[in-house]
Short mmCIF file of C-alpha atoms in Angstrom, two decimals:
data_model
loop_
_atom_site.label_atom_id
_atom_site.label_comp_id
_atom_site.label_asym_id
_atom_site.label_seq_id
_atom_site.Cartn_x
_atom_site.Cartn_y
_atom_site.Cartn_z
CA MET L 1 43.84 83.70 94.85
CA LYS L 2 47.60 83.03 95.61
CA ARG L 3 49.97 80.59 93.52
CA GLU L 4 51.01 77.85 95.87
CA LYS L 5 54.71 77.66 94.58
CA LEU L 6 55.99 78.23 91.42
CA LYS L 7 56.55 75.35 89.28
CA ASN L 8 57.63 76.93 85.92
CA LEU L 9 58.77 80.11 84.66
CA ILE L 10 57.28 81.10 81.50
CA ASP L 11 56.38 84.81 81.81
CA ILE L 12 57.55 87.42 83.76
CA LYS L 13 54.26 88.17 85.16
CA ASP L 14 54.05 84.77 86.74
CA LEU L 15 56.65 85.91 89.71
CA SER L 16 55.42 88.37 91.74
CA VAL L 17 57.41 91.80 93.11
CA LYS L 18 58.29 89.77 96.68
CA GLU L 19 59.71 86.59 94.53
CA ILE L 20 62.04 88.74 92.07
CA ASP L 21 63.28 90.52 94.75
CA ASP L 22 64.22 87.40 96.60
CA LEU L 23 65.67 86.05 93.46
CA ILE L 24 67.22 88.84 93.47
CA LYS L 25 69.01 89.18 97.00
CA VAL L 26 69.72 85.44 96.22
CA ALA L 27 71.77 85.83 92.96
CA ASN L 28 73.85 88.38 94.74
CA ASP L 29 74.18 86.13 97.68
CA ILE L 30 75.85 83.71 94.72
CA ILE L 31 77.81 86.65 93.26
CA THR L 32 79.83 87.20 96.78
CA HIS L 33 79.72 83.60 97.97
CA LYS L 34 80.31 81.35 95.18
CA ASP L 35 81.72 78.58 96.90
CA LYS L 36 78.84 78.41 99.02
CA TYR L 37 76.30 77.44 96.00
CA SER L 38 78.99 75.17 94.31
CA LYS L 39 77.82 71.84 95.23
CA LYS L 40 74.15 72.91 95.57
CA CYS L 41 72.63 71.40 92.45
CA GLU L 42 74.87 67.80 92.66
CA GLY L 43 72.89 64.79 90.86
CA LYS L 44 70.68 67.42 89.31
CA ILE L 45 70.45 67.51 85.10
CA LEU L 46 69.17 70.27 83.48
CA ALA L 47 68.04 69.91 79.58
CA THR L 48 68.86 73.00 77.18
CA LEU L 49 66.18 72.27 74.09
CA PHE L 50 66.91 74.87 71.75
CA PHE L 51 64.96 74.51 68.96
CA GLU L 52 66.49 78.17 67.86
CA PRO L 53 69.80 78.62 67.65
CA SER L 54 71.19 80.99 70.65
CA THR L 55 74.74 81.22 72.26
CA ARG L 56 74.30 83.49 74.90
CA THR L 57 71.30 82.38 76.92
CA ARG L 58 72.35 78.85 76.17
CA LEU L 59 75.31 79.25 77.81
CA SER L 60 74.32 80.80 80.65
CA PHE L 61 72.41 78.24 81.41
CA GLU L 62 74.37 75.75 80.86
CA SER L 63 76.98 77.68 82.96
CA ALA L 64 74.71 78.11 85.79
CA MET L 65 73.65 74.31 86.22
CA LEU L 66 77.67 73.64 86.10
CA ARG L 67 78.28 76.06 88.76
CA LEU L 68 75.67 75.06 90.98
CA GLY L 69 77.58 71.29 90.78
CA GLY L 70 74.76 70.03 88.29
CA ARG L 71 75.11 68.55 84.70
CA VAL L 72 73.53 69.35 81.49
CA LEU L 73 72.40 67.54 78.56
CA GLY L 74 70.69 69.15 75.44
CA PHE L 75 70.41 69.60 71.84
CA SER L 76 71.19 74.05 70.10
CA ASP L 77 69.55 73.40 67.22
CA ALA L 78 66.10 71.69 66.12
CA ASN L 79 67.84 70.43 63.61
CA CYS L 80 69.58 67.77 65.94
CA SER L 81 65.84 67.20 67.45
CA SER L 82 62.99 64.60 66.43
CA THR L 83 61.32 67.56 65.30
CA THR L 84 62.69 67.00 61.78
CA LYS L 85 61.16 63.73 61.81
CA GLY L 86 57.58 65.64 62.75
CA GLU L 87 57.91 64.53 66.53
CA THR L 88 55.26 67.20 68.41
CA LEU L 89 56.82 69.46 70.70
CA GLY L 90 54.29 67.82 73.41
CA ASP L 91 55.54 64.85 72.98
CA THR L 92 59.62 65.68 72.64
CA ILE L 93 58.89 67.13 76.17
CA GLU L 94 57.08 64.37 77.76
CA THR L 95 60.03 62.29 76.83
CA VAL L 96 62.83 64.81 78.07
CA SER L 97 60.78 65.06 81.04
CA GLY L 98 62.21 61.44 82.23
CA TYR L 99 65.73 62.30 81.27
CA ALA L 100 66.26 65.48 83.52
CA ASP L 101 64.91 67.36 86.30
CA ILE L 102 64.65 70.45 84.69
CA ILE L 103 64.51 72.37 81.26
CA ALA L 104 65.29 75.47 79.43
CA MET L 105 63.86 76.14 76.02
CA ARG L 106 63.89 78.22 73.58
CA HIS L 107 61.28 77.79 70.70
CA PRO L 108 60.86 80.20 67.45
CA LYS L 109 57.15 80.01 68.34
CA GLU L 110 55.38 81.74 70.64
CA GLY L 111 53.66 80.12 73.25
CA ALA L 112 55.33 76.78 72.97
CA PRO L 113 56.48 77.05 76.47
CA ALA L 114 53.41 77.47 77.84
CA VAL L 115 52.33 74.29 75.59
CA ALA L 116 55.36 72.36 77.05
CA SER L 117 54.69 72.96 80.57
CA LYS L 118 50.89 71.11 80.07
CA ARG L 119 53.15 68.23 79.07
CA ALA L 120 55.95 68.30 81.65
CA SER L 121 56.14 66.65 84.72
CA ILE L 122 59.55 68.83 85.43
CA PRO L 123 59.71 72.74 85.80
CA ILE L 124 59.90 74.44 82.62
CA ILE L 125 61.81 77.89 82.19
CA ASN L 126 61.08 79.83 78.74
CA ALA L 127 64.40 80.61 77.22
CA GLY L 128 62.59 82.59 74.64
CA ASP L 129 59.75 82.42 72.44
CA GLY L 130 59.87 84.11 69.23
CA GLY L 131 58.90 87.77 69.90
CA HIS L 132 56.86 87.18 72.43
CA ASN L 133 58.81 86.40 76.34
CA HIS L 134 62.09 85.90 77.87
CA PRO L 135 61.97 86.59 81.36
CA THR L 136 65.27 85.21 82.17
CA GLN L 137 66.79 88.26 80.31
CA THR L 138 64.18 90.04 82.18
CA LEU L 139 65.53 89.13 85.45
CA THR L 140 69.24 89.40 84.60
CA ASP L 141 68.08 93.02 83.51
CA LEU L 142 66.20 93.47 86.78
CA LEU L 143 69.34 92.16 88.59
CA THR L 144 71.32 94.53 86.78
CA ILE L 145 69.66 97.65 87.33
CA SER L 146 69.26 96.32 90.78
CA ARG L 147 72.61 96.50 91.42
CA GLU L 148 73.81 99.49 89.26
CA LYS L 149 70.96 101.70 90.72
CA GLY L 150 70.74 100.36 94.07
CA ARG L 151 66.75 100.51 93.00
CA LEU L 152 64.11 99.00 90.84
CA ASP L 153 61.73 102.52 91.77
CA ASN L 154 62.37 106.34 90.80
CA LEU L 155 63.82 105.96 87.17
CA THR L 156 63.51 107.14 84.09
CA ILE L 157 64.26 104.58 81.28
CA GLY L 158 64.90 105.32 77.72
CA LEU L 159 64.32 101.87 75.70
CA CYS L 160 66.16 102.38 71.99
CA GLY L 161 65.52 100.32 68.87
CA ASP L 162 63.33 97.83 67.74
CA LEU L 163 60.44 97.99 70.42
CA LYS L 164 57.61 96.25 67.89
CA PHE L 165 59.13 93.06 67.98
CA GLY L 166 61.78 92.87 70.79
CA ARG L 167 60.64 90.57 73.30
CA THR L 168 63.12 91.83 75.93
CA ILE L 169 61.64 95.65 75.59
CA HIS L 170 57.71 94.14 76.22
CA SER L 171 58.95 92.04 78.88
CA ILE L 172 61.16 94.98 80.75
CA ILE L 173 58.26 97.43 80.26
CA GLY L 174 55.78 94.44 82.27
CA ALA L 175 58.15 93.94 85.02
CA MET L 176 59.04 97.39 85.52
CA SER L 177 55.44 98.90 85.19
CA ARG L 178 54.96 97.24 88.69
CA TYR L 179 57.92 99.54 90.64
CA LYS L 180 56.70 103.06 91.87
CA ASN L 181 57.59 106.25 89.69
CA ILE L 182 58.61 104.94 86.72
CA LYS L 183 58.88 106.85 83.44
CA PHE L 184 59.96 104.80 80.14
CA ILE L 185 61.57 107.17 77.52
CA LEU L 186 60.22 104.91 74.20
CA ILE L 187 62.84 105.85 71.23
CA SER L 188 61.88 103.89 67.81
CA PRO L 189 61.46 104.53 64.13
CA GLU L 190 58.07 104.95 63.07
CA GLU L 191 57.71 101.14 61.85
CA LEU L 192 59.25 99.71 64.74
CA LYS L 193 56.76 101.48 67.67
CA LEU L 194 55.62 100.06 70.59
CA PRO L 195 52.53 98.05 70.00
CA ASP L 196 49.14 99.83 70.64
CA TYR L 197 48.20 97.34 73.05
CA THR L 198 51.09 97.26 75.40
CA ILE L 199 50.43 101.20 76.13
CA THR L 200 46.74 100.84 76.48
CA GLU L 201 47.02 97.66 78.26
CA VAL L 202 50.76 98.04 80.53
CA LEU L 203 51.48 101.43 80.49
CA GLU L 204 48.26 103.86 80.54
CA LYS L 205 46.53 100.89 82.55
CA ASN L 206 48.89 101.61 85.27
CA ASN L 207 49.32 105.14 85.13
CA ILE L 208 52.96 105.11 83.85
CA GLU L 209 54.54 108.03 82.32
CA TYR L 210 56.06 107.48 78.72
CA ILE L 211 57.22 109.73 76.23
CA GLU L 212 57.43 108.59 72.40
CA THR L 213 59.94 110.13 70.05
CA ASN L 214 62.16 108.91 66.90
CA ASP L 215 65.08 111.37 68.41
CA LEU L 216 67.55 109.02 70.70
CA GLU L 217 69.37 112.50 71.68
CA LYS L 218 66.54 114.68 72.69
CA TYR L 219 66.11 112.91 76.14
CA MET L 220 69.18 111.91 76.65
CA SER L 221 70.01 114.12 80.00
CA GLU L 222 67.06 112.61 81.49
CA LEU L 223 67.90 109.09 81.59
CA ASP L 224 69.04 107.21 84.56
CA ILE L 225 69.14 104.12 82.26
CA LEU L 226 69.45 103.56 78.40
CA TYR L 227 68.55 99.99 77.63
CA MET L 228 69.57 99.78 73.86
CA THR L 229 68.14 96.94 71.54
CA ARG L 230 69.40 95.09 67.97
CA VAL L 231 67.20 95.19 64.86
CA GLN L 232 66.42 91.59 65.00
CA LYS L 233 66.78 90.19 60.90
CA GLU L 234 64.76 87.18 61.91
CA ARG L 235 62.17 89.25 62.89
CA PHE L 236 61.21 90.50 59.80
CA PHE L 237 59.45 88.50 56.75
CA ASN L 238 60.97 91.33 54.53
CA GLU L 239 64.49 91.53 53.95
CA ALA L 240 64.46 94.92 52.44
CA ASP L 241 62.44 96.58 55.66
CA TYR L 242 65.12 95.24 57.37
CA LEU L 243 67.77 96.59 55.65
CA ARG L 244 66.40 99.94 55.76
CA LEU L 245 66.11 99.81 59.42
CA LYS L 246 68.94 98.13 61.19
CA ASP L 247 71.26 101.03 61.25
CA TYR L 248 68.77 103.65 62.16
CA TYR L 249 70.56 104.46 65.77
CA ILE L 250 73.96 104.21 66.45
CA LEU L 251 75.04 104.97 70.21
CA ASN L 252 78.72 106.73 69.96
CA LYS L 253 80.17 108.64 72.90
CA LYS L 254 79.42 111.79 71.26
CA LYS L 255 75.64 111.02 71.62
CA LEU L 256 76.60 110.62 75.18
CA GLU L 257 77.95 113.49 76.07
CA LYS L 258 74.97 114.88 77.61
CA ALA L 259 73.98 112.11 79.48
CA LYS L 260 74.17 111.61 83.20
CA LYS L 261 77.34 110.59 84.77
CA ASP L 262 76.22 107.95 86.41
CA LEU L 263 73.64 106.50 83.19
CA CYS L 264 73.71 102.86 83.63
CA ILE L 265 73.79 101.89 79.47
CA MET L 266 72.59 98.13 78.88
CA HIS L 267 72.02 95.96 75.76
CA PRO L 268 70.83 92.41 76.14
CA LEU L 269 73.72 91.24 73.44
CA PRO L 270 74.00 90.16 70.75
CA ARG L 271 74.68 93.78 69.31
CA VAL L 272 75.58 94.37 65.48
CA SER L 273 76.35 98.26 64.94
CA GLU L 274 73.61 99.56 67.58
CA ILE L 275 76.53 100.40 70.03
CA SER L 276 80.05 101.60 68.78
CA THR L 277 82.94 99.93 70.12
CA ASP L 278 84.02 103.59 71.31
CA VAL L 279 81.70 103.30 74.23
CA ASP L 280 82.56 100.11 75.99
CA ASP L 281 85.33 101.75 77.84
CA ASP L 282 82.90 103.70 79.36
CA PRO L 283 82.40 103.25 82.64
CA ARG L 284 78.20 103.87 81.94
CA ALA L 285 78.36 101.18 79.44
CA LYS L 286 77.42 98.00 81.81
CA TYR L 287 76.40 95.38 78.59
CA PHE L 288 78.62 92.91 79.30
CA GLU L 289 78.02 93.02 83.32
CA GLN L 290 74.61 92.13 82.18
CA ALA L 291 75.37 89.44 79.86
CA HIS L 292 77.73 88.01 83.14
CA ASN L 293 74.35 89.02 85.69
CA GLY L 294 72.37 86.12 83.58
CA VAL L 295 74.79 83.67 85.00
CA TYR L 296 74.18 84.38 88.62
CA ILE L 297 70.17 85.08 88.30
CA ARG L 298 70.14 81.68 86.77
CA MET L 299 71.33 80.17 89.12
CA ALA L 300 69.36 81.55 91.30
CA LEU L 301 66.19 80.37 89.59
CA ILE L 302 67.48 76.84 89.11
CA LEU L 303 67.71 76.62 92.87
CA LYS L 304 64.04 78.51 93.29
CA LEU L 305 62.26 75.92 90.76
CA LEU L 306 64.48 72.70 91.99
CA GLU L 307 63.41 73.97 95.57
CA VAL L 308 67.14 73.29 96.65
CA LYS L 309 67.58 75.66 99.62
CA MET S 1 6.52 86.28 55.05
CA ASN S 2 4.87 83.57 57.58
CA ILE S 3 6.84 81.36 59.66
CA ASP S 4 5.63 78.66 61.69
CA THR S 5 5.88 78.40 65.53
CA ILE S 6 7.99 76.05 67.01
CA LYS S 7 6.63 72.82 69.26
CA ASN S 8 10.46 72.47 70.89
CA GLY S 9 13.24 74.22 70.50
CA TYR S 10 14.97 78.02 70.85
CA VAL S 11 13.81 81.08 69.50
CA ILE S 12 17.33 83.48 69.13
CA ASP S 13 15.89 86.91 69.66
CA HIS S 14 17.33 90.50 69.74
CA ILE S 15 20.58 89.73 67.02
CA THR S 16 22.30 92.63 65.85
CA ALA S 17 21.32 92.71 62.14
CA GLY S 18 24.12 90.33 59.60
CA ASN S 19 24.90 88.18 62.99
CA ALA S 20 22.78 85.71 62.32
CA ILE S 21 24.25 83.97 60.12
CA LYS S 22 27.77 83.67 61.81
CA ILE S 23 25.69 81.91 64.44
CA TYR S 24 23.85 79.64 62.03
CA ARG S 25 27.51 78.59 60.81
CA LEU S 26 29.31 78.48 64.39
CA LEU S 27 26.43 76.40 65.60
CA ASN S 28 27.13 74.02 62.75
CA LEU S 29 23.31 74.11 62.06
CA GLU S 30 23.84 73.39 58.44
CA LYS S 31 24.92 69.85 58.93
CA LEU S 32 22.19 68.58 61.49
CA ASP S 33 19.00 67.18 60.31
CA LEU S 34 16.66 70.28 61.70
CA VAL S 35 14.52 72.76 60.75
CA VAL S 36 16.03 75.86 61.26
CA ALA S 37 14.60 79.44 60.41
CA LEU S 38 17.06 82.25 59.59
CA ILE S 39 15.12 85.31 59.53
CA THR S 40 17.24 88.71 58.78
CA ASN S 41 16.32 92.66 59.01
CA VAL S 42 13.50 92.07 60.86
CA LYS S 43 11.86 95.63 62.11
CA SER S 44 12.51 95.95 65.84
CA ASN S 45 11.17 98.58 68.55
CA LYS S 46 14.86 98.33 70.57
CA THR S 47 17.18 98.72 67.44
CA LYS S 48 16.01 99.58 63.77
CA THR S 49 16.37 95.87 62.21
CA LYS S 50 17.23 92.64 64.21
CA ASP S 51 18.06 89.20 63.08
CA LEU S 52 16.08 86.22 64.61
CA LEU S 53 17.11 82.13 64.53
CA LYS S 54 14.26 79.48 65.17
CA ILE S 55 15.79 76.06 65.93
CA GLY S 56 12.88 73.21 65.78
CA LYS S 57 14.84 70.98 68.33
CA LEU S 58 15.89 71.33 71.84
CA ILE S 59 19.37 70.24 70.82
CA ASP S 60 22.78 71.13 73.24
CA ILE S 61 23.84 74.23 71.68
CA ASP S 62 27.08 76.19 72.42
CA LEU S 63 25.87 79.43 74.42
CA ASP S 64 29.59 80.69 74.78
CA LYS S 65 29.71 80.65 70.73
CA ILE S 66 26.43 82.59 70.63
CA ALA S 67 27.19 85.09 73.31
CA PHE S 68 31.08 85.80 71.54
CA ILE S 69 29.02 86.45 68.49
CA ASP S 70 26.61 88.23 69.94
CA PRO S 71 25.99 88.56 73.92
CA ASP S 72 22.96 91.07 73.76
CA VAL S 73 21.30 88.33 72.47
CA THR S 74 17.75 86.58 74.02
CA ILE S 75 17.27 82.56 73.85
CA ASN S 76 13.72 81.72 74.41
CA ILE S 77 13.23 78.36 75.51
CA VAL S 78 9.93 76.38 73.90
CA LYS S 79 8.34 73.56 74.85
CA ASN S 80 5.19 72.10 74.07
CA ASN S 81 4.62 75.31 72.08
CA LYS S 82 5.07 77.90 75.36
CA ILE S 83 8.72 79.70 76.16
CA ILE S 84 9.53 78.23 79.32
CA GLU S 85 12.78 80.39 79.84
CA LYS S 86 14.16 83.32 78.53
CA LYS S 87 18.49 83.76 78.69
CA LYS S 88 20.41 86.48 78.62
CA LEU S 89 23.91 85.75 78.20
CA GLU S 90 27.38 86.89 79.23
CA LEU S 91 30.66 87.59 77.32
CA PRO S 92 32.58 84.00 77.98
CA GLU S 93 35.71 84.27 79.74
CA ARG S 94 37.23 81.56 77.60
CA LEU S 95 36.99 80.26 74.01
CA ILE S 96 37.96 76.87 73.23
CA ASN S 97 38.09 75.63 69.69
CA VAL S 98 35.90 78.83 68.30
CA CYS S 99 38.10 81.16 66.66
CA LYS S 100 41.62 80.61 65.23
CA CYS S 101 44.89 82.33 66.32
CA ASN S 102 45.97 84.27 63.01
CA ASN S 103 49.73 84.73 64.22
CA PRO S 104 52.17 82.94 61.99
CA ARG S 105 54.13 82.76 64.76
CA CYS S 106 51.90 80.92 67.43
CA ILE S 107 52.77 77.65 68.49
CA THR S 108 49.24 76.97 67.64
CA SER S 109 50.27 76.87 63.60
CA THR S 110 52.45 74.40 63.91
CA GLU S 111 51.62 71.94 66.95
CA ARG S 112 48.95 69.07 65.92
CA ASN S 113 46.45 68.40 68.52
CA LEU S 114 46.40 71.42 70.04
CA ASP S 115 43.17 73.48 70.79
CA GLN S 116 42.61 77.26 70.01
CA ILE S 117 42.20 79.10 72.95
CA PHE S 118 41.16 82.82 73.76
CA ASN S 119 41.17 84.37 77.21
CA LEU S 120 38.72 87.73 77.41
CA THR S 121 41.00 90.06 78.94
CA ASP S 122 39.05 93.17 78.53
CA LYS S 123 35.98 93.19 78.93
CA GLU S 124 34.86 96.74 78.14
CA ASN S 125 36.26 96.42 74.72
CA LYS S 126 35.55 92.89 73.98
CA VAL S 127 39.49 92.05 73.55
CA TYR S 128 40.31 88.32 73.60
CA ARG S 129 43.90 87.40 73.18
CA CYS S 130 45.38 83.66 72.18
CA ASN S 131 46.08 81.56 75.22
CA TYR S 132 49.43 80.90 73.69
CA CYS S 133 50.75 83.85 72.08
CA GLU S 134 48.80 86.37 73.59
CA MET S 135 47.86 87.98 69.90
CA MET S 136 44.66 89.76 70.07
CA LEU S 137 41.98 87.68 68.43
CA GLU S 138 41.09 89.45 64.51
CA LYS S 139 37.59 90.09 64.43
CA ASP S 140 35.75 87.38 62.16
CA LYS S 141 38.33 84.45 62.41
CA PHE S 142 36.21 81.47 63.55
CA LEU S 143 36.32 77.84 63.39
CA TYR S 144 33.81 77.32 60.92
#
C-alpha cells in the first residue's frame, strides 16, 4: 500500500528509493544555490531534543534550520530535561509538540523515536536511538557517495570496525541493499561481526554479495568506498572488552598503498584513532566533506517534512 | 485416568507435549474460577505424545496467545456436550502484551504504560521482532 506522504523519519526504510533520490537532488540544489533557501523556513521552529550527548548531529540539525531561516530550541543533555523528574518520553514529546513545528531527537533507548512519533502532533526525526538507527547519517552517507562517485549502484563497499553495534553500519547496509550490483566487504574482529540477522534478513534475502574478513588490507584494491567506524565505548557493558578492541584497526597512508586512486574514504565521525591523521590530506579522504553534507541533506529533509516548497 | 467430559467449554487438542502448561499460564487460567483439566504426555497417532487442555466454560480466550505457543493445535468448541466447531489457528501477525522484550537498551525497559508489541517478521522460521528496537524475541520470554 502506498503511503500518502512522509510524516516522520524514524528508520531509513521509511523512505522509498525515489524519495531518497529526491532528497539528494534537493540537497545538491541547496549546495549550489544556498541563497535561494535562506528564508524557506522563516517563522518555523525546530526542537532538538538530545537525551544523549552529541555534537555533530545536533549542531548540523541546528545549522540546517538556521540556514533555512528558521529558529531552534531544545536541550543537549537529558539532565536538562524533565526526564530527571521522572517524566515519560511520551509526555515530554506531547508537550514540546506545542512549542515547535518539527522535532529532531536523539535518545539512548532503542525505539524511543517510534514511541515519540505516536504521541507527537508534529514531525519527528530520529537523530539516533542507541545502537539501533540513525537515518539522517545514512542520508548524509548516500549524498556523499552520490556526489563523490556519481552513482549509488555498481559499488564495492568496505565497512570496517564495529559492525555489531554500529548503527550507521546497519542503516547503510539496509539502504545500499536496495541499489543494483552492490558488494560489501565486512571487515571486523570476530567479537564485532555483523549480527547474523542482518546477514540473513538483509544481505542474503536481497542476494547481496558479501565477504567477511578481519583483514583490512586484503581487499583494499577492490574497494570503491571504505567506510571506517569507531569502536563506541558507550555500547559496551564491559570496559575490558572496549579497551581490547578499540585500536583493532588503524587506517594509515601505508595501508592505502594498494587502494584505487578514486577510493572514497568515509567515517561518520567523531574518530578516535581508527584513521591516522596522516590520511587527512589524502584527496581520497572525504569524511569532513561528509560531515558538511550532513547539513544540506538535513535541510532537504526538514523542507520535505514541513512540506515547504 | 478418567477425566469427565465437559458440557460447555473448550478442548484444546494436539498440543505439542510440554506446551499445555505454557498455554495454561499465558491464558491466566489459574486465576479463574473454572474447572480446567491439563493432561500431558497423552499417546497420539500423529505425534508420539501430545498434551490436552480442557476448559469447563466458554470464556473469552485469546487465540493469538495459543497460536503463538503452538499454531498446530485444534480448538474444539463444546456446547451442550457436542463439538459445534473445530478451529485451526495461524501464527498471529502481532503480539500485544504476550511477551517481554529482553533488550536492556529497548525503550520498553524504561517507558511506563507502553504495550509490549512484537511483529512476525519471518513466518517460516517463526521469528518475532520487537516493534520498537527490532530485537528478536527470545524463546519463552512470556509475560505471565
